XYZ file of N, CA and C in Angstrom:
753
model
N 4.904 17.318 9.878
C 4.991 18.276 8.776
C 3.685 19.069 8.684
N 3.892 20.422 8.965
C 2.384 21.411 8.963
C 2.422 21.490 7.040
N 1.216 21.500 6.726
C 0.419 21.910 5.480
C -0.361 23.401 5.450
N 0.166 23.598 4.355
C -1.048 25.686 3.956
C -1.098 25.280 2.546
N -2.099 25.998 2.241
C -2.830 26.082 0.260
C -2.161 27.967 0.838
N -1.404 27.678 -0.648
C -1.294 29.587 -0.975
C -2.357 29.919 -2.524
N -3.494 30.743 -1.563
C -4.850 30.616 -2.434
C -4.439 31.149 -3.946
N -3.286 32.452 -3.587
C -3.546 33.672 -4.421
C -2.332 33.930 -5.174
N -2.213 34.156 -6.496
C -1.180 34.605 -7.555
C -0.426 35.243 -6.730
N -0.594 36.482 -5.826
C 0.483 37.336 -5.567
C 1.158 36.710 -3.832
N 0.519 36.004 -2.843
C 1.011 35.017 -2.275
C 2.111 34.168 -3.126
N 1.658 33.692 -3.863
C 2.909 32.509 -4.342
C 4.011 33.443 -4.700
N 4.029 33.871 -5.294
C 5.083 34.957 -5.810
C 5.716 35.602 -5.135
N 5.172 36.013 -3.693
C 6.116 36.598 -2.623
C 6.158 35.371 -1.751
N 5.759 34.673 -1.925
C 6.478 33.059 -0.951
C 7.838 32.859 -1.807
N 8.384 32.910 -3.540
C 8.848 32.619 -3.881
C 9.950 33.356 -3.946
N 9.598 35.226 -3.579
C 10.801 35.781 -4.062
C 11.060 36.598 -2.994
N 10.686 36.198 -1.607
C 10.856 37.318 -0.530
C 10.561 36.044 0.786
N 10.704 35.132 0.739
C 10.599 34.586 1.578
C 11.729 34.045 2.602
N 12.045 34.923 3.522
C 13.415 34.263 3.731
C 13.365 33.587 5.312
N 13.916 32.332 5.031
C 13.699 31.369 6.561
C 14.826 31.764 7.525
N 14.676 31.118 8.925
C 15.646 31.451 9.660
C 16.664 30.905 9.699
N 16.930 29.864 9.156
C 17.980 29.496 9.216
C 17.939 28.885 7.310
N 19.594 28.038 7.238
C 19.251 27.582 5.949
C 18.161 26.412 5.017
N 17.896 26.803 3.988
C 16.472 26.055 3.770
C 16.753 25.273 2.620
N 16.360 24.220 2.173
C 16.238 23.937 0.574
C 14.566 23.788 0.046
N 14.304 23.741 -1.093
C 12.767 23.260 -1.528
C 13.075 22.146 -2.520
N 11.674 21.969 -2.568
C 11.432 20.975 -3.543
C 10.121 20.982 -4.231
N 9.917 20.959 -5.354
C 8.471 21.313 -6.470
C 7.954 19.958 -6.798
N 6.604 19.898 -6.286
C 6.238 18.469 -6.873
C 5.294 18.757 -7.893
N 4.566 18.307 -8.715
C 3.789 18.579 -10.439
C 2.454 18.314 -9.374
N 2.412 17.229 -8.312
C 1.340 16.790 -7.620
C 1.412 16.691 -6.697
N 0.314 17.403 -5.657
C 0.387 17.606 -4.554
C 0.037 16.396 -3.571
N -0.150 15.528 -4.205
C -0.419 14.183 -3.889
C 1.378 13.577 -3.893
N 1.932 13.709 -4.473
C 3.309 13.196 -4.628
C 4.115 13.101 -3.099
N 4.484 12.163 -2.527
C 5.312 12.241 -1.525
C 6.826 12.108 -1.575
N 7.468 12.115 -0.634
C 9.165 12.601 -0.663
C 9.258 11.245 -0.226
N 9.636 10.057 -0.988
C 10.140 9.120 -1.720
C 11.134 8.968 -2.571
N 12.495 8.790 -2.243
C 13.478 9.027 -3.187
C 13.064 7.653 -4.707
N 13.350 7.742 -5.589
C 13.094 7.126 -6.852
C 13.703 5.609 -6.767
N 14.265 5.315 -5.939
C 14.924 4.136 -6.194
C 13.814 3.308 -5.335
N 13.574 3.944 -4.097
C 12.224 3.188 -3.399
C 11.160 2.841 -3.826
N 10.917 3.904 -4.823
C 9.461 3.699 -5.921
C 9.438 2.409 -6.701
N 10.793 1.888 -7.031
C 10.995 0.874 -8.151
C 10.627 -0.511 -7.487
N 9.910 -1.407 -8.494
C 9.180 -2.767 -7.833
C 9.884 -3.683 -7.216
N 9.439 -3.623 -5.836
C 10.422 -4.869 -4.696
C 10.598 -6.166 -5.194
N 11.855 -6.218 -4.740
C 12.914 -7.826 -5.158
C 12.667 -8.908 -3.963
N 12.297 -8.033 -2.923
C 12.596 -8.776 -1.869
C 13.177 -8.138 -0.656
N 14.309 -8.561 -0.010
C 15.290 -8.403 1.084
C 15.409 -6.989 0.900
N 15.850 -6.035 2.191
C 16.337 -4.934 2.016
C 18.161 -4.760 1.134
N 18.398 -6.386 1.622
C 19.917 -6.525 0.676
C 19.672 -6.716 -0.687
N 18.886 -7.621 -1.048
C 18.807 -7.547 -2.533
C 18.833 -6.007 -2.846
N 17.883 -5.527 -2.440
C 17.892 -3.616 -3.045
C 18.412 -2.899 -2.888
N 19.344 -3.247 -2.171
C 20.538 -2.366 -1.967
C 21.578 -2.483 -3.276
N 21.579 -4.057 -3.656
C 22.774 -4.729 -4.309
C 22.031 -4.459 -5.341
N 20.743 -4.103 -6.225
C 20.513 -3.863 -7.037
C 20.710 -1.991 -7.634
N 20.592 -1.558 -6.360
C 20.985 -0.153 -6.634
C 22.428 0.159 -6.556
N 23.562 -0.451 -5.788
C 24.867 -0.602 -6.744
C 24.389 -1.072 -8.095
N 24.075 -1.908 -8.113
C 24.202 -2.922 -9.798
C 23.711 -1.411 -10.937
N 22.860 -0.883 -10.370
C 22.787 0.478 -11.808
C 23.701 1.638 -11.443
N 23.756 1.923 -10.485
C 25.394 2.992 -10.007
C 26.509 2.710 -10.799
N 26.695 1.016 -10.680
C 28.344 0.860 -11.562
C 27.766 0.686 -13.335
N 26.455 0.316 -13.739
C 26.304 0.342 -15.420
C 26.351 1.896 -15.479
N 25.419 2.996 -14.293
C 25.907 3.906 -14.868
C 27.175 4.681 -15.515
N 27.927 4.318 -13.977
C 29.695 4.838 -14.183
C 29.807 4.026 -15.934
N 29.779 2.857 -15.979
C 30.380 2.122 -17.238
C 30.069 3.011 -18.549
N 28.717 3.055 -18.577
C 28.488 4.014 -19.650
C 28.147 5.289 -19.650
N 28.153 6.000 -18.428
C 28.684 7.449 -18.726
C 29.700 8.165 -18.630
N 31.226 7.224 -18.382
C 31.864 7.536 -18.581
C 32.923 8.391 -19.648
N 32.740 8.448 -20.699
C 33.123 8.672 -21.950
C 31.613 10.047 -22.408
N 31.223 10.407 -21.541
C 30.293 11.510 -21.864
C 30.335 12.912 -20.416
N 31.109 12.464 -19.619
C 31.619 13.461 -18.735
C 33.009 14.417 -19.036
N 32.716 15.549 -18.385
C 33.950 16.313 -19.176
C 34.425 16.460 -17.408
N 33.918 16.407 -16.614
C 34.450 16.307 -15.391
C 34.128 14.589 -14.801
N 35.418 14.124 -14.496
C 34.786 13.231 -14.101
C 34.574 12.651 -12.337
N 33.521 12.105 -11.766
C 33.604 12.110 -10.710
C 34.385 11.146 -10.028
N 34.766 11.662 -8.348
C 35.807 11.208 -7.618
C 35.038 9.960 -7.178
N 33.967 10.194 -6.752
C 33.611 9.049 -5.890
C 32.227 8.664 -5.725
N 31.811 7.910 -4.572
C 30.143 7.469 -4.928
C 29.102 8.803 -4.675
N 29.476 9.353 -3.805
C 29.065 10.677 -3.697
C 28.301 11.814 -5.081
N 29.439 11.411 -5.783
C 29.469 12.785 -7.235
C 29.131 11.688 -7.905
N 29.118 10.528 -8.006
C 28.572 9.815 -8.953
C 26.846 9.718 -8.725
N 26.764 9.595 -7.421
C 24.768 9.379 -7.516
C 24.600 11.228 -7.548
N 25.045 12.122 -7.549
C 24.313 13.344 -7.842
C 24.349 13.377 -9.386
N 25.274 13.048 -10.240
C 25.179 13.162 -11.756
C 24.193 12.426 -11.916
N 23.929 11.155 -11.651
C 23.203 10.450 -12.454
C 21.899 9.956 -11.915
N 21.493 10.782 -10.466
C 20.183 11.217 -9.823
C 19.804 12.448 -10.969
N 20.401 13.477 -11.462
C 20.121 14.577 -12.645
C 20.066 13.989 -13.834
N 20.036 13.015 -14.360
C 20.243 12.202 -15.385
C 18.978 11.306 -15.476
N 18.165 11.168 -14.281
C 17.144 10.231 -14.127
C 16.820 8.739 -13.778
N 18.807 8.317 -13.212
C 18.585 7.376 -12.998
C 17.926 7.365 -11.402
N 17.276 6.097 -11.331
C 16.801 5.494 -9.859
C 17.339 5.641 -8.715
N 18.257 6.440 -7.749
C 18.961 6.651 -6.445
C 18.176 6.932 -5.216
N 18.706 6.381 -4.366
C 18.601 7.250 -3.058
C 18.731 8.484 -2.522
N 18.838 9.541 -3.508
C 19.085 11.085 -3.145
C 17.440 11.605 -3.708
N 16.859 12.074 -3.233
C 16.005 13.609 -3.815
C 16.372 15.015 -3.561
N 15.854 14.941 -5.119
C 16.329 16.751 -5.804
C 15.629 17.758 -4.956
N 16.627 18.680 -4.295
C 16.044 20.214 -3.195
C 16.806 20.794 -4.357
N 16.748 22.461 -4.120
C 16.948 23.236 -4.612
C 17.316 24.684 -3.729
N 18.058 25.393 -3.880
C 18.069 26.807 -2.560
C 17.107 27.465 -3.121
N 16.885 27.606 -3.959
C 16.115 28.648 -5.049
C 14.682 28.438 -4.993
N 13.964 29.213 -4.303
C 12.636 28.464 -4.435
C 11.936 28.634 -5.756
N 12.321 29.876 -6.626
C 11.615 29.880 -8.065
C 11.974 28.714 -8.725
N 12.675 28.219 -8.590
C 13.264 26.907 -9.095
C 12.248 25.607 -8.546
N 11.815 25.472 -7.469
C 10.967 24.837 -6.872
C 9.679 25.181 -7.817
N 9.497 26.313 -7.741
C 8.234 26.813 -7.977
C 7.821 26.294 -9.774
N 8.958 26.641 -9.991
C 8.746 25.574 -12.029
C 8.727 24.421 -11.920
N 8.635 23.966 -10.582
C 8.684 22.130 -11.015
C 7.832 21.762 -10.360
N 6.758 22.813 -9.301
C 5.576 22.544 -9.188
C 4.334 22.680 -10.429
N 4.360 23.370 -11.047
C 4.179 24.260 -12.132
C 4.225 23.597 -13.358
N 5.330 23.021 -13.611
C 5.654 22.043 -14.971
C 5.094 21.554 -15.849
N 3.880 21.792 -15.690
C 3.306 20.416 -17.015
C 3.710 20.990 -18.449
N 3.650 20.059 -19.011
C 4.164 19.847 -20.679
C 3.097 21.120 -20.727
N 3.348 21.964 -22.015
C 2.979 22.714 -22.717
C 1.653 23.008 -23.366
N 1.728 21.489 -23.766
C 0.104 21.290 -24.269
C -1.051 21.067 -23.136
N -0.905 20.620 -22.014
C -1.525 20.707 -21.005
C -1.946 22.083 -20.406
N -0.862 22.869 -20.292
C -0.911 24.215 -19.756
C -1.948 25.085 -20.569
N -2.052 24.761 -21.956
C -2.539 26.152 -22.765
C -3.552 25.058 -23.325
N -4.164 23.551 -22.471
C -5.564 23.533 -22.831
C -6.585 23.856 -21.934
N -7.733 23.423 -22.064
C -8.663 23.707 -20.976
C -9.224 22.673 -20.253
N -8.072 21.886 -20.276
C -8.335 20.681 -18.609
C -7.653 21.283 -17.422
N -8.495 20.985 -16.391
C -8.280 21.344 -15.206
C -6.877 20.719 -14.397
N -5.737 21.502 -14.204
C -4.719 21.191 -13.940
C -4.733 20.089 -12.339
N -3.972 19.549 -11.894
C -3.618 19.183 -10.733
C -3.124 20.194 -9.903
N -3.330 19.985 -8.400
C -2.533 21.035 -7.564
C -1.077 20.665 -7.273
N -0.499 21.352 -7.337
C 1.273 21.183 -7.043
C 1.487 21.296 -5.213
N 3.008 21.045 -5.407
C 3.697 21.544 -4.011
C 4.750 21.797 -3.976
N 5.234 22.635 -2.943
C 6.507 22.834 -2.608
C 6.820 22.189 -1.633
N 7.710 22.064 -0.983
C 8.352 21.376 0.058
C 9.705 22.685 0.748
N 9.167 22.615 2.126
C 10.395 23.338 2.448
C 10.972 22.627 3.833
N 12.351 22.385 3.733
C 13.290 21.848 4.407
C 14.321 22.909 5.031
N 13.999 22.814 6.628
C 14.807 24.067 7.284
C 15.698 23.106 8.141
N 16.988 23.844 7.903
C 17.794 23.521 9.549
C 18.511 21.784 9.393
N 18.735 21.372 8.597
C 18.904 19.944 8.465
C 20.810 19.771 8.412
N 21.046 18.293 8.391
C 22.269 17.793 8.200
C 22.900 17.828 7.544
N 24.084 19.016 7.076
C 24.687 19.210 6.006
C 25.849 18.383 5.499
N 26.368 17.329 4.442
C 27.280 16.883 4.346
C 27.757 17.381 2.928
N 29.547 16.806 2.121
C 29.906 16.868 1.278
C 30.248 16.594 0.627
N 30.942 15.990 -0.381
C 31.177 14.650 -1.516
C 32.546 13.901 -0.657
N 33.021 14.476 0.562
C 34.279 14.174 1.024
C 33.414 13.478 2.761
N 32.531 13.378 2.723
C 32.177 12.997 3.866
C 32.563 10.962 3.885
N 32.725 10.756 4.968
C 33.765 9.571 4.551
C 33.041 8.443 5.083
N 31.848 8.433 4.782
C 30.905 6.854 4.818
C 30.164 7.084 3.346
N 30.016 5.970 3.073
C 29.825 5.382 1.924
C 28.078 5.699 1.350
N 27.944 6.253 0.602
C 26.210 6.439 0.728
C 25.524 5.614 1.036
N 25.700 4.267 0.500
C 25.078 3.038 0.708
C 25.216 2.290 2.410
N 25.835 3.202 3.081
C 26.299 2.521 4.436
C 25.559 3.684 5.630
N 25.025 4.972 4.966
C 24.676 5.934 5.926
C 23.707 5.219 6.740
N 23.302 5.568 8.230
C 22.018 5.201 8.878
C 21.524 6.377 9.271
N 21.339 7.864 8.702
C 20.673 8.804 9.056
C 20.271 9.835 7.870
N 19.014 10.222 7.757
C 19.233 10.637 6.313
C 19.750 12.715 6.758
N 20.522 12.818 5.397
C 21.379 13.805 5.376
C 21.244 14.577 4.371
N 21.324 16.207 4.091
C 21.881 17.200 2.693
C 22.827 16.476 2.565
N 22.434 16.642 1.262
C 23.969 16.546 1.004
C 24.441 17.560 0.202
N 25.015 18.624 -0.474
C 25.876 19.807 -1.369
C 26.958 18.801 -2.376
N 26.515 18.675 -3.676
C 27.419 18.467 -4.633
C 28.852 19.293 -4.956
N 29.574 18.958 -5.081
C 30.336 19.550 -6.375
C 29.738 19.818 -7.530
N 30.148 21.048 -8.301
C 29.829 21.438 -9.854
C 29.984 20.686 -10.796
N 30.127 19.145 -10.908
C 30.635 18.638 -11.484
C 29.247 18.310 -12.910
N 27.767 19.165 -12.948
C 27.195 19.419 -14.012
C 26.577 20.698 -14.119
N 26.523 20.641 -15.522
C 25.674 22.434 -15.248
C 24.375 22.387 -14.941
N 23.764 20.971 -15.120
C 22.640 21.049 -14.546
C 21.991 21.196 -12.785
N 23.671 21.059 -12.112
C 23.337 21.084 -10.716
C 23.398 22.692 -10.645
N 24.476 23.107 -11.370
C 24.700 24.383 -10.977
C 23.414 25.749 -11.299
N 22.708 25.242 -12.660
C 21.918 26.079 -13.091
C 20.571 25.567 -11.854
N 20.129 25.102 -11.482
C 19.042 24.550 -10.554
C 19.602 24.849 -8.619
N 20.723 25.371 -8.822
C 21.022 25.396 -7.492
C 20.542 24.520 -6.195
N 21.020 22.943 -7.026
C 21.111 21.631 -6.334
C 21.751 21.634 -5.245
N 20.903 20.913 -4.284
C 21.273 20.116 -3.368
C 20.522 18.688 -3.210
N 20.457 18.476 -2.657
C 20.447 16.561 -1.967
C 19.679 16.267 -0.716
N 18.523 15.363 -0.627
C 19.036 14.604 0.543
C 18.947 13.253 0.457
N 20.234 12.172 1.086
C 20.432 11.350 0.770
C 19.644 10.453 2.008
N 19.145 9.444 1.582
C 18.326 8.516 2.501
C 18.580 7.136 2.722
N 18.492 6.404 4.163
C 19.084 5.227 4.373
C 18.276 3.658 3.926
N 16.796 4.499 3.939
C 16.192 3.359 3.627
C 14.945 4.172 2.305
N 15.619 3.933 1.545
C 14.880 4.558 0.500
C 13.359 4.270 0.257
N 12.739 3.269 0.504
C 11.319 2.903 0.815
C 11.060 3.505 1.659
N 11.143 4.533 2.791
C 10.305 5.020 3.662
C 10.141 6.081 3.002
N 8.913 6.798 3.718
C 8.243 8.443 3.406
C 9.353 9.566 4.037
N 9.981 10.121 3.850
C 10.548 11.359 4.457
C 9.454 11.995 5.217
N 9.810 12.556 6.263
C 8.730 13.497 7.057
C 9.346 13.639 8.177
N 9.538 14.683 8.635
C 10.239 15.298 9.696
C 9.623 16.824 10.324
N 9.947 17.373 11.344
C 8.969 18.099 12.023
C 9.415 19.985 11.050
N 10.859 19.451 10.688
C 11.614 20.796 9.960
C 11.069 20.892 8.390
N 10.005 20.362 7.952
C 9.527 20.053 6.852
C 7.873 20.814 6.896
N 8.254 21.891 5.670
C 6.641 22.246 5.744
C 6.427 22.186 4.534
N 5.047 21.745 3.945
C 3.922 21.716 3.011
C 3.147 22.644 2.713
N 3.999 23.612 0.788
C 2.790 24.581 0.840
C 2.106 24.022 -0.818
N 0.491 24.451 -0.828
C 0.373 23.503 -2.141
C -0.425 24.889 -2.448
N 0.133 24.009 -4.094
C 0.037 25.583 -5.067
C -1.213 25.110 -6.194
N -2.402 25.439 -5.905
C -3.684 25.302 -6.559
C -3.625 25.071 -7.728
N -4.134 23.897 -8.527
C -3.801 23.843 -9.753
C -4.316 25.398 -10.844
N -5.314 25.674 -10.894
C -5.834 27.066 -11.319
C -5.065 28.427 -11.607
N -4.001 28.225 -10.680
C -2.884 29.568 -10.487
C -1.775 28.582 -11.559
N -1.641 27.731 -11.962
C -0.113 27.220 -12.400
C -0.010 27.937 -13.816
N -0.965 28.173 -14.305
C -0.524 29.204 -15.983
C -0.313 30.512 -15.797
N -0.521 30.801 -14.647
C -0.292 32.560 -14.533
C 1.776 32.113 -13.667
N 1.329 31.088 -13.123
C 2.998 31.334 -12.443
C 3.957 30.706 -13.319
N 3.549 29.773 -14.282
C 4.330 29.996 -15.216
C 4.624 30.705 -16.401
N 3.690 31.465 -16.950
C 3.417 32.890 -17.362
C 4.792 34.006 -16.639
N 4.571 33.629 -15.438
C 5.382 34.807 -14.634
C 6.818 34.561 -14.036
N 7.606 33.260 -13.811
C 7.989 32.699 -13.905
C 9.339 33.394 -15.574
N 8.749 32.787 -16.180
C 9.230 33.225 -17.683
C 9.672 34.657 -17.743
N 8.850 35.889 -17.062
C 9.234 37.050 -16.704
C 10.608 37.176 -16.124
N 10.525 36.210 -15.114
C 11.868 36.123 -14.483
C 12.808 35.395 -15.388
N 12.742 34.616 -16.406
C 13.607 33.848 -16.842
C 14.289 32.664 -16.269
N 13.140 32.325 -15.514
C 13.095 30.744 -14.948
C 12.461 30.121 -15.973
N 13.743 29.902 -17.215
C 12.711 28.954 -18.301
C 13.940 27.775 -18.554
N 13.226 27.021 -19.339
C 13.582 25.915 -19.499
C 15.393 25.513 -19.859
N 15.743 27.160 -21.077
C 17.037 27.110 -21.277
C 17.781 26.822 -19.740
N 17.463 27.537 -18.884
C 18.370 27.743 -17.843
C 18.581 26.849 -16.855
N 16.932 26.397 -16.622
C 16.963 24.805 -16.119
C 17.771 23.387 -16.730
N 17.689 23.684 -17.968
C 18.393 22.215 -18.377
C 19.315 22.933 -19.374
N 20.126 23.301 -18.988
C 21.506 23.676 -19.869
C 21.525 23.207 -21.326
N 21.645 23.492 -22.203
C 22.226 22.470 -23.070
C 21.172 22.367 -24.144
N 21.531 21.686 -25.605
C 20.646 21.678 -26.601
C 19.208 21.073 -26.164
N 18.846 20.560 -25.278
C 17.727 20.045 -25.299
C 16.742 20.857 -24.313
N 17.930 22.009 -23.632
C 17.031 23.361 -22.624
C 16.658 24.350 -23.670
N 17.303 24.304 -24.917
C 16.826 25.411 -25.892
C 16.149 24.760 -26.433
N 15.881 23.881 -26.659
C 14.747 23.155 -28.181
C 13.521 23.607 -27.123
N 13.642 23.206 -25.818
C 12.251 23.586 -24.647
C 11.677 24.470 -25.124
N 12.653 25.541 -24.522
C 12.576 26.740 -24.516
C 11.646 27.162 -25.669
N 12.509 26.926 -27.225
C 11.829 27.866 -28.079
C 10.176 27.175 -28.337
N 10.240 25.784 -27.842
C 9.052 25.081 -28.149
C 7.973 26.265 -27.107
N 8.318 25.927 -26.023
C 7.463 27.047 -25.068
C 7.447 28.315 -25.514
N 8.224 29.236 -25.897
C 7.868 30.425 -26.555
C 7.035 30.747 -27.589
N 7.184 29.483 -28.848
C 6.356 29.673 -29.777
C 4.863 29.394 -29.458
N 4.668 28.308 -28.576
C 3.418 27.741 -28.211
C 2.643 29.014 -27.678
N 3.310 29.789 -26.298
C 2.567 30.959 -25.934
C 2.553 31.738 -26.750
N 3.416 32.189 -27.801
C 2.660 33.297 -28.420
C 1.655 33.165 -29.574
N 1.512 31.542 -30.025
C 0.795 31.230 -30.932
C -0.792 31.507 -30.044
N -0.851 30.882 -29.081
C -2.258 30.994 -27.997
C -2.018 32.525 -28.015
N -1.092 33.241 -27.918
C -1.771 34.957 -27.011
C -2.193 35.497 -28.197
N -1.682 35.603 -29.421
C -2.023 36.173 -30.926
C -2.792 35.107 -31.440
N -3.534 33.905 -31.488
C -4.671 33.409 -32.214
C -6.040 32.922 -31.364
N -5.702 32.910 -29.757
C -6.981 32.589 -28.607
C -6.949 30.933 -28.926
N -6.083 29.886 -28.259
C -6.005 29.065 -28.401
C -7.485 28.140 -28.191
N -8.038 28.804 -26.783
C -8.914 28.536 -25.919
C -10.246 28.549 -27.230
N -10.295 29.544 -27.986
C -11.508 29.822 -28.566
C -11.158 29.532 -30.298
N -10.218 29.020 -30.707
C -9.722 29.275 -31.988
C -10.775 27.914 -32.747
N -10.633 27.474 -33.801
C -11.036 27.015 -34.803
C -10.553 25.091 -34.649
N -11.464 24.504 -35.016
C -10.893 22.903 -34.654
C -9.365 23.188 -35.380
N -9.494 23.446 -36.626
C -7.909 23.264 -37.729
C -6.763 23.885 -36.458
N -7.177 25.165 -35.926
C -5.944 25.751 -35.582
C -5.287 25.246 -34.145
N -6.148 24.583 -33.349
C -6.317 24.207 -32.619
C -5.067 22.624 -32.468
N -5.283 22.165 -33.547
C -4.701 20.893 -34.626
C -3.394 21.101 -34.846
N -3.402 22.625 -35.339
C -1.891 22.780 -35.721
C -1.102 23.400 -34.151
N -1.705 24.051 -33.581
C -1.426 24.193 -32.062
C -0.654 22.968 -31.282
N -1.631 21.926 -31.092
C -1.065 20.586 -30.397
C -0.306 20.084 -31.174
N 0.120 20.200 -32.382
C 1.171 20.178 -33.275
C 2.618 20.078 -33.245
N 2.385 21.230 -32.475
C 3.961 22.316 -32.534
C 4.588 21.417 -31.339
């Protein structure tokens, strides 16, 4: 996997909105450029056997089905559409979140909470991840996720708006404890210093939070982030008064 730093505001921005690969691509936004492509279920503290962890990652697949059943308005066919809902949901799986969209990438390098962004600690550097040319599969592909031996895309069904608004994809992995890294995989890291101007700009585009997370809890974001920036651009958050400062980290 080759590595580049994109030094400059207007670099990132045309990496993000004019960048087009040769063949098909997905990304991925990490908050830290230190972060590696580790699907979430690998991260979680070893039992032991590669079977125990397997049988423990069914064991939260089927509590998920149990109790999110009765909160789906589509419901899914199979193991497939079941670990993409509830990989978007936050549970522990063997899939990591790509995206086609690289502005979409680019807010989840970018991300930090609000109050971080508009203080004056020195951010972390982010990354993107770009994935060219890889193994495309589909919720109808007919081995079992838990049985694959090669890791693969995978393309959901619509079956949330959160896949659809993020222009989700997948890749699903056989041994979830290893590092992903492959030669079709490049590393670009986005300087912590630039992340308030690209999310500043970002927002221009309307890569905000409503759109990312659908739903009452993408608007509560949302207006939280709107009010926060315009409270900093009309009072100088940076330079304002201990009190206002108080009611700032507040909000």
């Amino acid at each position: 996997m080759e590595t580049y730093t994109i030094k400059t505001i207007e670099k990132v921005m045309a990496f993000a909105t004019n960048f087009v690969p040769q063949n098909q691509s997905s990304f991925r936004g990490v908050i830290n450029s230190k972060f590696d492509l580790t699907p979430s279920v690998g991260r979680l503290p070893s039992i032991g056997s590669p079977q125990l962890e397997i049988e423990r990652e069914k064991f939260l697949l089927r509590e998920f089905k149990m109790k999110a059943a009765m909160h789906v308005n589509i419901k899914p066919e199979n193991d497939w559409e079941w670990l993409s809902l509830a990989q978007h949901y936050g549970l522990p799986t063997r899939l990591l979140d790509w995206t086609t969209n690289p502005l979409t990438a680019l807010y989840f390098a970018t991300n930090h909470s609000i109050e971080e962004l508009y203080s004056d600690e020195q951010l972390t550097d982010g990354a993107v991840y770009l994935l060219i040319s890889h193994i495309y599969i589909d919720a109808s592909y007919h081995i079992n996720p838990f049985d694959i031996e090669e890791t693969l895309e995978f393309h959901s069904p619509i079956i949330s708006d959160r896949v659809q608004n993020q222009s989700g994809s997948f890749t699903v992995h056989p041994n979830p404890r290893e590092l992903f890294n492959t030669e079709k995989l490049t590393k670009f890291i986005i300087p912590g210093e630039l992340k308030r101007e690209i999310q500043s700009r970002l927002s221009i585009l309307n890569v905000v939070e409503s759109n990312i997370y659908p739903g009452l809890d993408g608007i509560a974001k949302a207006l939280k982030v709107k009010y926060y920036r315009e409270t900093v651009t009309n009072f100088g958050a940076f330079d304002s008064s201990h009190y206002a400062k108080k009611q700032i980290k507040g909000l």
